[in-house]
C-alpha cells in the first residue's frame, strides 16, 4: 500500500495503519532489536539503529535515512519506552512508504551519517511536524506496534463521555495549565 489522501481520513487512516502494523509478526517475547532485524530481512534492506546525543534542540528526536542499500534510524537518548516509540515512529514511516527530503541538511542527519553528502541520501524523514498526515500515520503505527508488543495501552479513539470524577480531574488540569481555549466537560 502507498499513502494517499484516502488514508488521511480518521477511520480509513486507522484501518490502514492497523493493517500495516499487523502485517509483520512481533517477536515473543518482545525485543525491539529482533523486530528491527526481522523487518530489515522482510524488506530486503538492513536497518541500522544509531543513538545520537549531540544534535541541536530544534532537531527532531528521531530520523529515518534511506540510503541506496540500507536504512538508518537515528534517535536521541531518552527513557527506554520513549526510545522504542521514537524508533517505531520511524519504522512507521518505512512501512507507510513515506518519502521526503526536507531534513537532508539537518544536524540529526549530519550526526547520523557525517561522511555522506546530502546528495547521496535518498530519503530523510524526521519527527518534527506532528500535524502532517504522514506524521499522524507514523505515530499511529508506532503506537499500534507498542500495543501489540504489550508495551503500551491501545491508542485512544477519542473520549466521548467522561464520568463525573474524570470530568472534574480534567477541569482541574485545564485550570492548572491555563487552558482557556478548550472548555472541559459539562458538570453533571
mmCIF file of C-alpha atoms in Angstrom:
data_model
loop_
_atom_site.group_PDB
_atom_site.id
_atom_site.type_symbol
_atom_site.label_atom_id
_atom_site.label_comp_id
_atom_site.label_asym_id
_atom_site.label_seq_id
_atom_site.Cartn_x
_atom_site.Cartn_y
_atom_site.Cartn_z
ATOM 1 C CA UNK A 1 0.000 0.000 0.000
ATOM 2 C CA UNK A 2 1.058 3.544 -0.562
ATOM 3 C CA UNK A 3 -0.110 6.649 1.253
ATOM 4 C CA UNK A 4 -2.948 8.567 -0.323
ATOM 5 C CA UNK A 5 -5.486 11.239 0.521
ATOM 6 C CA UNK A 6 -7.920 8.423 1.362
ATOM 7 C CA UNK A 7 -5.613 7.367 4.200
ATOM 8 C CA UNK A 8 -5.868 10.861 5.730
ATOM 9 C CA UNK A 9 -9.466 10.332 6.885
ATOM 10 C CA UNK A 10 -9.542 9.246 10.567
ATOM 11 C CA UNK A 11 -11.421 5.925 10.151
ATOM 12 C CA UNK A 12 -9.607 4.971 6.969
ATOM 13 C CA UNK A 13 -6.232 6.037 8.380
ATOM 14 C CA UNK A 14 -6.723 3.899 11.479
ATOM 15 C CA UNK A 15 -7.745 0.831 9.449
ATOM 16 C CA UNK A 16 -4.838 1.264 7.024
ATOM 17 C CA UNK A 17 -2.298 1.769 9.819
ATOM 18 C CA UNK A 18 -3.731 -1.213 11.711
ATOM 19 C CA UNK A 19 -3.294 -3.357 8.594
ATOM 20 C CA UNK A 20 0.319 -2.214 8.191
ATOM 21 C CA UNK A 21 1.158 -2.674 11.874
ATOM 22 C CA UNK A 22 -0.272 -6.203 11.958
ATOM 23 C CA UNK A 23 1.425 -7.390 8.750
ATOM 24 C CA UNK A 24 4.695 -8.400 10.405
ATOM 25 C CA UNK A 25 4.769 -10.835 13.329
ATOM 26 C CA UNK A 26 6.312 -9.494 16.508
ATOM 27 C CA UNK A 27 8.996 -11.478 18.335
ATOM 28 C CA UNK A 28 7.877 -13.230 21.510
ATOM 29 C CA UNK A 29 8.998 -12.116 23.971
ATOM 30 C CA UNK A 30 9.104 -8.593 22.585
ATOM 31 C CA UNK A 31 12.564 -7.378 21.659
ATOM 32 C CA UNK A 32 12.944 -4.193 19.627
ATOM 33 C CA UNK A 33 16.297 -5.113 18.072
ATOM 34 C CA UNK A 34 14.996 -8.532 16.974
ATOM 35 C CA UNK A 35 11.945 -6.827 15.465
ATOM 36 C CA UNK A 36 14.147 -4.338 13.579
ATOM 37 C CA UNK A 37 16.341 -7.182 12.255
ATOM 38 C CA UNK A 38 13.283 -9.176 11.124
ATOM 39 C CA UNK A 39 11.760 -6.117 9.451
ATOM 40 C CA UNK A 40 15.027 -5.473 7.609
ATOM 41 C CA UNK A 41 15.096 -9.084 6.370
ATOM 42 C CA UNK A 42 11.425 -8.894 5.311
ATOM 43 C CA UNK A 43 12.121 -5.678 3.360
ATOM 44 C CA UNK A 44 15.399 -6.989 1.917
ATOM 45 C CA UNK A 45 17.250 -3.968 3.358
ATOM 46 C CA UNK A 46 19.123 -3.949 6.656
ATOM 47 C CA UNK A 47 18.114 -1.331 9.211
ATOM 48 C CA UNK A 48 20.741 0.196 11.487
ATOM 49 C CA UNK A 49 19.823 1.893 14.764
ATOM 50 C CA UNK A 50 22.046 4.757 15.906
ATOM 51 C CA UNK A 51 21.721 6.761 19.074
ATOM 52 C CA UNK A 52 22.708 10.392 18.549
ATOM 53 C CA UNK A 53 23.240 12.618 21.548
ATOM 54 C CA UNK A 54 24.792 15.760 20.094
ATOM 55 C CA UNK A 55 22.115 17.450 17.997
ATOM 56 C CA UNK A 56 20.605 20.898 18.089
ATOM 57 C CA UNK A 57 17.470 21.385 20.167
ATOM 58 C CA UNK A 58 15.457 22.218 17.040
ATOM 59 C CA UNK A 59 16.222 18.823 15.536
ATOM 60 C CA UNK A 60 13.620 16.076 15.701
ATOM 61 C CA UNK A 61 14.129 13.362 18.324
ATOM 62 C CA UNK A 62 14.289 10.734 15.578
ATOM 63 C CA UNK A 63 15.131 10.490 11.906
ATOM 64 C CA UNK A 64 14.954 7.935 9.129
ATOM 65 C CA UNK A 65 17.653 7.977 6.488
ATOM 66 C CA UNK A 66 17.183 5.692 3.494
ATOM 67 C CA UNK A 67 20.440 5.083 1.676
ATOM 68 C CA UNK A 68 20.960 3.108 -1.530
ATOM 69 C CA UNK A 69 21.329 -0.270 0.208
ATOM 70 C CA UNK A 70 20.098 0.148 3.801
ATOM 71 C CA UNK A 71 18.132 2.336 6.192
ATOM 72 C CA UNK A 72 19.405 4.169 9.266
ATOM 73 C CA UNK A 73 17.153 5.150 12.162
ATOM 74 C CA UNK A 74 18.603 7.723 14.495
ATOM 75 C CA UNK A 75 17.191 8.610 17.875
ATOM 76 C CA UNK A 76 18.142 10.766 20.822
ATOM 77 C CA UNK A 77 18.625 9.188 24.250
ATOM 78 C CA UNK A 78 15.552 9.099 26.455
ATOM 79 C CA UNK A 79 13.700 6.605 28.604
ATOM 80 C CA UNK A 80 13.628 3.061 27.175
ATOM 81 C CA UNK A 81 9.921 3.249 26.276
ATOM 82 C CA UNK A 82 10.309 6.675 24.652
ATOM 83 C CA UNK A 83 13.305 5.466 22.637
ATOM 84 C CA UNK A 84 11.235 2.480 21.464
ATOM 85 C CA UNK A 85 8.433 4.813 20.438
ATOM 86 C CA UNK A 86 10.814 7.128 18.553
ATOM 87 C CA UNK A 87 12.328 4.168 16.683
ATOM 88 C CA UNK A 88 8.922 2.635 15.928
ATOM 89 C CA UNK A 89 7.689 6.021 14.691
ATOM 90 C CA UNK A 90 10.492 5.989 12.129
ATOM 91 C CA UNK A 91 9.586 2.355 11.307
ATOM 92 C CA UNK A 92 6.066 3.692 10.742
ATOM 93 C CA UNK A 93 7.435 5.983 8.043
ATOM 94 C CA UNK A 94 9.134 2.969 6.437
ATOM 95 C CA UNK A 95 6.090 0.701 6.407
ATOM 96 C CA UNK A 96 3.779 3.520 5.305
ATOM 97 C CA UNK A 97 6.042 4.229 2.315
ATOM 98 C CA UNK A 98 6.593 7.871 3.235
ATOM 99 C CA UNK A 99 9.301 9.758 1.379
ATOM 100 C CA UNK A 100 10.641 13.251 1.938
ATOM 101 C CA UNK A 101 13.982 15.049 1.765
ATOM 102 C CA UNK A 102 13.201 18.179 3.802
ATOM 103 C CA UNK A 103 15.666 17.327 6.582
ATOM 104 C CA UNK A 104 18.628 16.331 4.399
ATOM 105 C CA UNK A 105 20.742 19.180 5.802
ATOM 106 C CA UNK A 106 19.639 18.848 9.452
ATOM 107 C CA UNK A 107 22.062 18.375 12.364
ATOM 108 C CA UNK A 108 20.452 14.981 13.112
ATOM 109 C CA UNK A 109 21.313 13.699 9.632
ATOM 110 C CA UNK A 110 24.830 15.150 9.816
ATOM 111 C CA UNK A 111 25.370 13.333 13.142
ATOM 112 C CA UNK A 112 23.992 10.042 11.776
ATOM 113 C CA UNK A 113 25.905 9.923 8.509
ATOM 114 C CA UNK A 114 28.683 12.529 8.728
ATOM 115 C CA UNK A 115 30.659 11.018 5.863
ATOM 116 C CA UNK A 116 27.845 11.229 3.297
ATOM 117 C CA UNK A 117 26.819 14.234 1.285
ATOM 118 C CA UNK A 118 23.111 15.115 1.210
ATOM 119 C CA UNK A 119 23.047 14.155 -2.485
ATOM 120 C CA UNK A 120 23.695 10.516 -1.535
ATOM 121 C CA UNK A 121 20.781 10.430 0.860
ATOM 122 C CA UNK A 122 17.706 9.243 -0.994
ATOM 123 C CA UNK A 123 15.133 9.969 1.701
ATOM 124 C CA UNK A 124 15.138 11.606 5.091
ATOM 125 C CA UNK A 125 12.198 11.755 7.470
ATOM 126 C CA UNK A 126 12.183 13.187 10.967
ATOM 127 C CA UNK A 127 9.751 13.644 13.822
ATOM 128 C CA UNK A 128 9.146 17.349 13.545
ATOM 129 C CA UNK A 129 5.695 18.104 12.107
ATOM 130 C CA UNK A 130 3.165 16.168 14.157
ATOM 131 C CA UNK A 131 0.238 17.864 12.429
ATOM 132 C CA UNK A 132 1.107 16.456 8.999
ATOM 133 C CA UNK A 133 -0.831 13.390 7.868
ATOM 134 C CA UNK A 134 2.379 11.395 7.396
ATOM 135 C CA UNK A 135 3.404 12.160 10.975
ATOM 136 C CA UNK A 136 -0.011 11.083 12.263
ATOM 137 C CA UNK A 137 0.220 7.841 10.293
ATOM 138 C CA UNK A 138 3.743 7.063 11.559
ATOM 139 C CA UNK A 139 2.715 7.921 15.120
ATOM 140 C CA UNK A 140 -0.315 5.633 14.954
ATOM 141 C CA UNK A 141 1.720 2.742 13.509
ATOM 142 C CA UNK A 142 4.288 3.175 16.319
ATOM 143 C CA UNK A 143 1.547 3.148 18.950
ATOM 144 C CA UNK A 144 -0.038 0.051 17.404
ATOM 145 C CA UNK A 145 3.299 -1.803 17.433
ATOM 146 C CA UNK A 146 3.811 -0.891 21.100
ATOM 147 C CA UNK A 147 0.263 -2.012 21.894
ATOM 148 C CA UNK A 148 0.751 -5.350 20.102
ATOM 149 C CA UNK A 149 4.034 -5.828 21.988
ATOM 150 C CA UNK A 150 2.270 -5.232 25.312
ATOM 151 C CA UNK A 151 4.327 -2.110 25.962
ATOM 152 C CA UNK A 152 1.526 0.493 25.819
ATOM 153 C CA UNK A 153 -2.247 0.774 26.093
ATOM 154 C CA UNK A 154 -4.380 0.782 22.964
ATOM 155 C CA UNK A 155 -4.317 4.091 21.072
ATOM 156 C CA UNK A 156 -7.334 6.173 22.036
ATOM 157 C CA UNK A 157 -10.133 6.512 19.530
ATOM 158 C CA UNK A 158 -11.374 9.606 21.305
ATOM 159 C CA UNK A 159 -13.172 10.156 24.547
ATOM 160 C CA UNK A 160 -16.899 10.536 24.037
ATOM 161 C CA UNK A 161 -18.127 10.953 27.616
ATOM 162 C CA UNK A 162 -16.348 11.375 30.922
ATOM 163 C CA UNK A 163 -17.707 10.292 34.262
ATOM 164 C CA UNK A 164 -18.088 12.964 36.972
ATOM 165 C CA UNK A 165 -14.718 12.242 38.628
ATOM 166 C CA UNK A 166 -12.784 12.228 35.319
ATOM 167 C CA UNK A 167 -14.538 15.407 34.180
ATOM 168 C CA UNK A 168 -13.630 17.168 37.429
ATOM 169 C CA UNK A 169 -9.997 15.985 37.149
ATOM 170 C CA UNK A 170 -9.794 17.189 33.538
ATOM 171 C CA UNK A 171 -11.182 20.613 34.522
ATOM 172 C CA UNK A 172 -8.596 20.852 37.327
ATOM 173 C CA UNK A 173 -5.764 20.001 34.921
ATOM 174 C CA UNK A 174 -7.028 22.529 32.410
ATOM 175 C CA UNK A 175 -7.266 25.194 35.128
ATOM 176 C CA UNK A 176 -3.747 24.400 36.332
ATOM 177 C CA UNK A 177 -2.257 24.843 32.866
ATOM 178 C CA UNK A 178 -4.465 27.787 31.920
ATOM 179 C CA UNK A 179 -6.327 26.033 29.127
ATOM 180 C CA UNK A 180 -8.818 28.790 28.337
ATOM 181 C CA UNK A 181 -9.123 27.740 24.694
ATOM 182 C CA UNK A 182 -10.962 24.496 25.465
ATOM 183 C CA UNK A 183 -13.897 24.061 27.762
ATOM 184 C CA UNK A 184 -13.932 20.962 29.905
ATOM 185 C CA UNK A 185 -16.824 18.536 30.016
ATOM 186 C CA UNK A 186 -20.126 19.827 31.323
ATOM 187 C CA UNK A 187 -20.751 19.427 35.028
ATOM 188 C CA UNK A 188 -23.462 16.954 35.898
#
